[in-house]
Coordinates of C-alpha atoms in Angstrom, one line a residue:
M15 CA 22.6 0.5 26.6
T16 CA 23.3 3.2 24.1
D17 CA 21.5 6.4 24.7
T18 CA 19.8 7.4 21.4
L19 CA 18.3 10.7 22.6
D20 CA 20.9 13.0 21.0
V21 CA 19.6 15.2 18.3
G22 CA 20.0 13.5 15.0
A23 CA 20.6 10.1 16.5
R24 CA 19.6 7.1 14.4
I25 CA 17.4 4.4 15.9
T26 CA 18.7 0.9 16.1
G27 CA 16.0 -0.7 14.0
P28 CA 15.2 -2.3 10.6
N29 CA 17.1 -1.4 7.5
T30 CA 18.7 1.8 9.0
G31 CA 21.7 1.3 6.8
G32 CA 19.9 0.6 3.6
T33 CA 18.8 2.8 0.7
R34 CA 17.3 6.1 1.6
T35 CA 15.8 8.0 -1.3
E36 CA 14.7 11.6 -1.1
G37 CA 11.5 11.2 -3.1
A38 CA 9.2 14.2 -3.8
G39 CA 10.0 15.7 -0.4
G40 CA 13.7 16.2 -1.2
A41 CA 13.6 17.7 -4.7
G42 CA 11.0 20.5 -4.6
A43 CA 7.9 19.7 -2.6
A44 CA 9.5 21.2 0.6
D45 CA 10.0 24.7 -0.7
A46 CA 7.9 27.6 0.6
A47 CA 5.5 27.7 -2.4
G48 CA 4.8 24.0 -2.0
R49 CA 4.2 24.3 1.7
V50 CA 1.6 27.1 1.1
S51 CA -0.1 25.3 -1.8
H52 CA -0.7 22.1 0.1
T53 CA -2.1 23.8 3.2
L54 CA -4.1 26.4 1.4
G55 CA -7.6 26.8 2.9
M56 CA -6.6 25.2 6.2
V57 CA -6.9 27.1 9.5
E58 CA -3.4 27.8 10.8
I59 CA -2.4 29.1 14.3
R60 CA 1.3 29.8 14.7
H61 CA 3.1 30.6 18.0
V62 CA 6.7 30.1 16.9
A63 CA 8.7 31.1 13.9
D64 CA 10.7 28.0 13.2
R65 CA 11.5 24.4 14.1
S66 CA 14.1 25.3 16.8
G67 CA 11.4 27.3 18.6
A68 CA 9.0 24.4 18.3
R69 CA 11.5 22.0 19.8
A70 CA 12.0 24.2 22.8
R71 CA 8.3 24.8 23.3
Y72 CA 7.5 21.0 23.2
D73 CA 10.2 20.4 25.8
V74 CA 8.4 22.9 28.1
L75 CA 5.0 21.4 27.4
Y76 CA 6.1 17.8 28.1
A77 CA 8.0 18.8 31.2
G78 CA 5.0 20.6 32.6
H79 CA 2.2 18.1 32.0
D80 CA 1.0 15.0 30.2
I81 CA -0.3 15.9 26.8
G82 CA -0.7 12.4 25.4
N83 CA -1.5 9.5 27.8
L84 CA -4.7 8.0 26.4
V85 CA -4.6 4.3 26.8
R86 CA -7.9 3.2 25.2
H87 CA -7.4 5.7 22.4
F88 CA -4.1 4.1 21.5
R89 CA -5.4 0.6 21.7
R90 CA -8.2 1.4 19.3
L91 CA -5.8 3.1 16.9
L92 CA -3.6 0.1 16.9
E93 CA -6.5 -2.1 16.1
V94 CA -7.4 0.1 13.1
A95 CA -3.8 0.1 12.0
G96 CA -3.8 -3.7 11.9
A97 CA -1.0 -4.1 14.6
R98 CA 0.0 -7.7 15.1
P99 CA 2.8 -9.5 17.0
G100 CA 6.1 -9.3 15.1
A101 CA 5.1 -6.3 12.9
R102 CA 7.6 -3.5 12.6
L103 CA 5.9 -0.2 13.7
L104 CA 7.2 3.3 13.6
D105 CA 5.3 6.0 15.5
V106 CA 6.3 9.4 14.1
A107 CA 6.2 12.3 16.6
C108 CA 5.6 9.7 19.3
G109 CA 5.7 12.1 22.3
E110 CA 5.9 10.2 25.5
A111 CA 5.5 6.9 23.6
G112 CA 2.1 6.0 24.9
L113 CA 1.1 4.2 21.6
L114 CA 4.4 2.4 21.5
H115 CA 4.0 1.0 25.1
A116 CA 0.5 -0.3 24.1
A117 CA 1.9 -1.8 20.9
A118 CA 4.9 -3.4 22.7
A119 CA 2.4 -5.1 25.0
M120 CA 0.9 -6.7 21.9
G121 CA 4.2 -8.1 20.8
V122 CA 4.8 -5.5 18.1
S123 CA 8.4 -4.4 17.3
V124 CA 8.3 -0.7 18.2
H125 CA 10.3 2.3 17.1
G126 CA 9.5 6.0 17.6
V127 CA 10.9 9.4 16.9
D128 CA 10.1 12.9 18.3
L129 CA 11.4 16.4 18.3
S130 CA 11.5 16.6 22.0
P131 CA 14.2 14.9 24.1
V132 CA 12.2 15.6 27.2
A133 CA 9.2 13.6 25.9
L134 CA 11.4 10.7 24.9
R135 CA 13.1 10.6 28.3
L136 CA 9.7 10.4 29.9
G137 CA 8.5 7.6 27.6
R138 CA 11.5 5.3 27.2
T139 CA 11.2 3.3 30.5
G140 CA 10.0 -0.2 29.7
L141 CA 10.8 0.0 26.0
P142 CA 13.7 -1.9 24.2
G143 CA 17.0 0.0 24.1
G144 CA 17.4 2.0 20.9
A145 CA 13.6 2.1 20.3
L146 CA 13.4 5.9 20.6
A147 CA 15.4 8.8 19.1
V148 CA 15.2 12.5 18.5
A149 CA 14.4 13.1 14.9
D150 CA 12.3 15.3 12.7
G151 CA 9.3 13.7 11.0
E152 CA 10.1 15.7 7.9
S153 CA 13.4 13.8 7.5
L154 CA 13.2 10.3 9.0
P155 CA 16.5 8.5 9.7
F156 CA 15.5 5.2 8.1
A157 CA 16.0 3.3 4.9
D158 CA 13.1 2.9 2.4
A159 CA 10.5 0.3 3.1
S160 CA 11.6 -0.3 6.7
F161 CA 8.2 -0.6 8.5
D162 CA 5.0 -2.6 8.2
I163 CA 3.0 0.1 10.1
V164 CA 3.6 3.8 10.3
T165 CA 1.5 5.9 12.7
N166 CA 1.2 9.7 13.1
I167 CA -1.3 10.5 15.8
G168 CA -2.3 14.1 16.1
S169 CA 1.1 15.5 14.9
L170 CA 1.0 16.1 11.1
E171 CA -1.0 19.3 11.7
H172 CA 2.0 20.7 13.6
Y173 CA 4.6 20.3 10.9
D174 CA 6.2 23.2 9.1
D175 CA 6.0 21.2 5.9
P176 CA 3.3 18.5 6.2
L177 CA 3.7 17.3 2.6
R178 CA 7.3 16.4 3.2
G179 CA 6.2 14.6 6.4
V180 CA 3.8 12.5 4.3
V181 CA 6.4 11.8 1.7
E182 CA 8.7 10.5 4.4
M183 CA 6.0 8.2 5.9
A184 CA 5.3 6.8 2.5
R185 CA 9.0 6.2 1.8
V186 CA 9.7 4.2 5.0
L187 CA 6.4 2.1 4.6
T188 CA 6.7 -1.3 3.0
P189 CA 4.8 -1.8 -0.2
D190 CA 2.1 -3.9 1.6
G191 CA 2.3 -1.8 4.8
R192 CA -0.3 0.4 6.4
A193 CA -0.2 4.0 7.6
C194 CA -2.6 5.3 10.2
I195 CA -2.8 9.1 10.5
L196 CA -5.0 11.1 12.9
V197 CA -5.6 14.8 12.2
P198 CA -8.0 17.4 13.5
N199 CA -11.1 18.4 11.6
T200 CA -11.9 22.0 10.8
F201 CA -15.6 21.3 11.3
G202 CA -15.4 19.1 14.3
L203 CA -18.6 19.6 16.2
R204 CA -17.1 19.1 19.6
W205 CA -14.0 21.2 19.3
N206 CA -14.3 23.9 16.7
V207 CA -18.0 24.4 15.9
L208 CA -19.1 24.6 19.6
H209 CA -16.0 26.6 20.5
A210 CA -16.7 29.1 17.7
W211 CA -20.4 29.3 18.9
R212 CA -19.2 30.1 22.4
H213 CA -16.1 32.2 21.7
G214 CA -16.2 33.3 18.1
D215 CA -12.9 31.7 17.2
V216 CA -11.3 28.3 16.5
H217 CA -9.8 26.2 19.4
D218 CA -6.2 26.9 20.1
D219 CA -4.4 24.0 21.9
G220 CA -1.3 26.1 22.6
Q221 CA 1.1 24.0 20.6
P222 CA 3.8 25.8 18.5
L223 CA 1.9 25.4 15.2
Q224 CA -1.6 24.0 14.7
R225 CA -3.7 23.4 11.6
Y226 CA -7.2 22.3 11.1
G227 CA -8.3 20.8 7.8
T228 CA -11.4 19.3 6.2
R229 CA -11.5 15.6 5.2
L230 CA -10.9 16.5 1.5
Q231 CA -8.0 18.9 2.3
W232 CA -6.2 16.2 4.4
A233 CA -7.0 13.5 1.8
R234 CA -5.4 15.7 -1.0
L235 CA -2.3 16.2 1.1
L236 CA -1.9 12.5 1.8
T237 CA -2.5 11.6 -1.8
D238 CA 0.0 14.2 -3.1
G239 CA 2.6 12.9 -0.6
G240 CA 2.4 9.3 -2.1
L241 CA -0.2 7.6 0.1
A242 CA -3.4 6.0 -1.2
V243 CA -6.3 6.5 1.2
D244 CA -8.3 3.3 1.9
R245 CA -10.8 4.6 4.4
V246 CA -11.5 7.5 6.7
L247 CA -13.0 7.3 10.2
G248 CA -14.5 9.9 12.4
W249 CA -12.7 9.8 15.7
E250 CA -13.4 10.9 19.3
K251 CA -11.3 10.1 22.4
L252 CA -13.2 7.5 24.4
D253 CA -10.8 8.2 27.3
D254 CA -12.9 11.4 27.8
L255 CA -15.9 9.3 28.9
P256 CA -16.9 9.5 32.6
A257 CA -14.8 7.2 34.8
G258 CA -17.2 7.1 37.8
P259 CA -20.5 8.2 39.4
A260 CA -19.3 11.7 40.2
E261 CA -18.2 12.3 36.6
W262 CA -21.5 11.0 35.3
V263 CA -23.4 13.4 37.6
D264 CA -21.2 16.2 36.3
M265 CA -22.0 15.3 32.7
L266 CA -25.8 15.3 33.5
R267 CA -25.3 18.9 34.7
H268 CA -23.6 19.9 31.5
P269 CA -25.6 18.4 28.6
S270 CA -23.2 19.6 25.9
R271 CA -20.7 17.0 27.3
W272 CA -23.0 14.3 25.9
L273 CA -21.3 15.0 22.6
I274 CA -18.4 12.8 23.9
P275 CA -20.3 9.5 24.0
L276 CA -22.4 10.5 21.0
G277 CA -19.4 11.2 18.9
S278 CA -19.3 7.7 17.4
W279 CA -22.7 8.5 15.7
L280 CA -21.7 11.8 14.3
P281 CA -21.1 12.0 10.5
V282 CA -17.4 11.6 9.6
D283 CA -17.2 15.3 8.5
M284 CA -18.4 16.5 11.9
A285 CA -16.1 14.4 14.0
S286 CA -13.5 16.1 16.2
M287 CA -10.7 14.1 14.5
L288 CA -10.2 12.2 11.3
V289 CA -8.3 8.9 11.0
F290 CA -6.9 8.1 7.6
V291 CA -6.0 4.5 6.9
C292 CA -3.6 4.4 4.0
R293 CA -1.1 2.4 2.0
R294 CA 1.8 3.3 -0.3
A295 CA 0.5 4.5 -3.6
P296 CA 1.7 2.4 -6.5
P297 CA 4.7 3.9 -8.4

């Protein structure tokens, strides 16, 4: 089996040798002015100066602990994305490939890219050979219209140039395909509002670069990058629900934690995360 974890490796997958257009991301949208204009108004926390620093930091984070194993969370997202047996799915910034393992169990043809070789080594067991490769979400190694489903789950907010990342997702999506993108909400009640109430600041998850945006800010970014937003869902991680009697007792002792199960009743604009279900915008 060929090891595809070298930096810049191409995934053995659909249409990797076909036409690859640069689109808006290649011509001018990726310059510094464009990056600033499309994230203007978002809350930004930066711990590293560039992408090489980000890659090294993610390797350390993944080697030290699990930052993404949320089984029920992934299954729900796949349902929203319309995953079905035989569909070609690309998970951009897939981390340890938790979503891809859930999708493969459904009969989906899975492919994933991530900046961190460490994450991919941790996640590749049990996936088809060539399913994973180290690649930057701002420059995907695939031909145009290669995938029926493209997912980006809690990663777009960490890009240096999120607009270029959106352009790339739109480019590799088939004309009738679907993109499912999860991003954090500036006014999420559970994360930022309560955190600001207690600590006077936004929540910092320790990743190299973090952004929080409102529903309209994220929607504008996705639209400018070539995606048409079909619907927006407020999102909470159900894996955070108590798993047994001891955890339920602990929740009763800390009433604020009831925000977890009550999250599904929050208004969209107060949810911790926002899920955008999109398609390619017509030319």
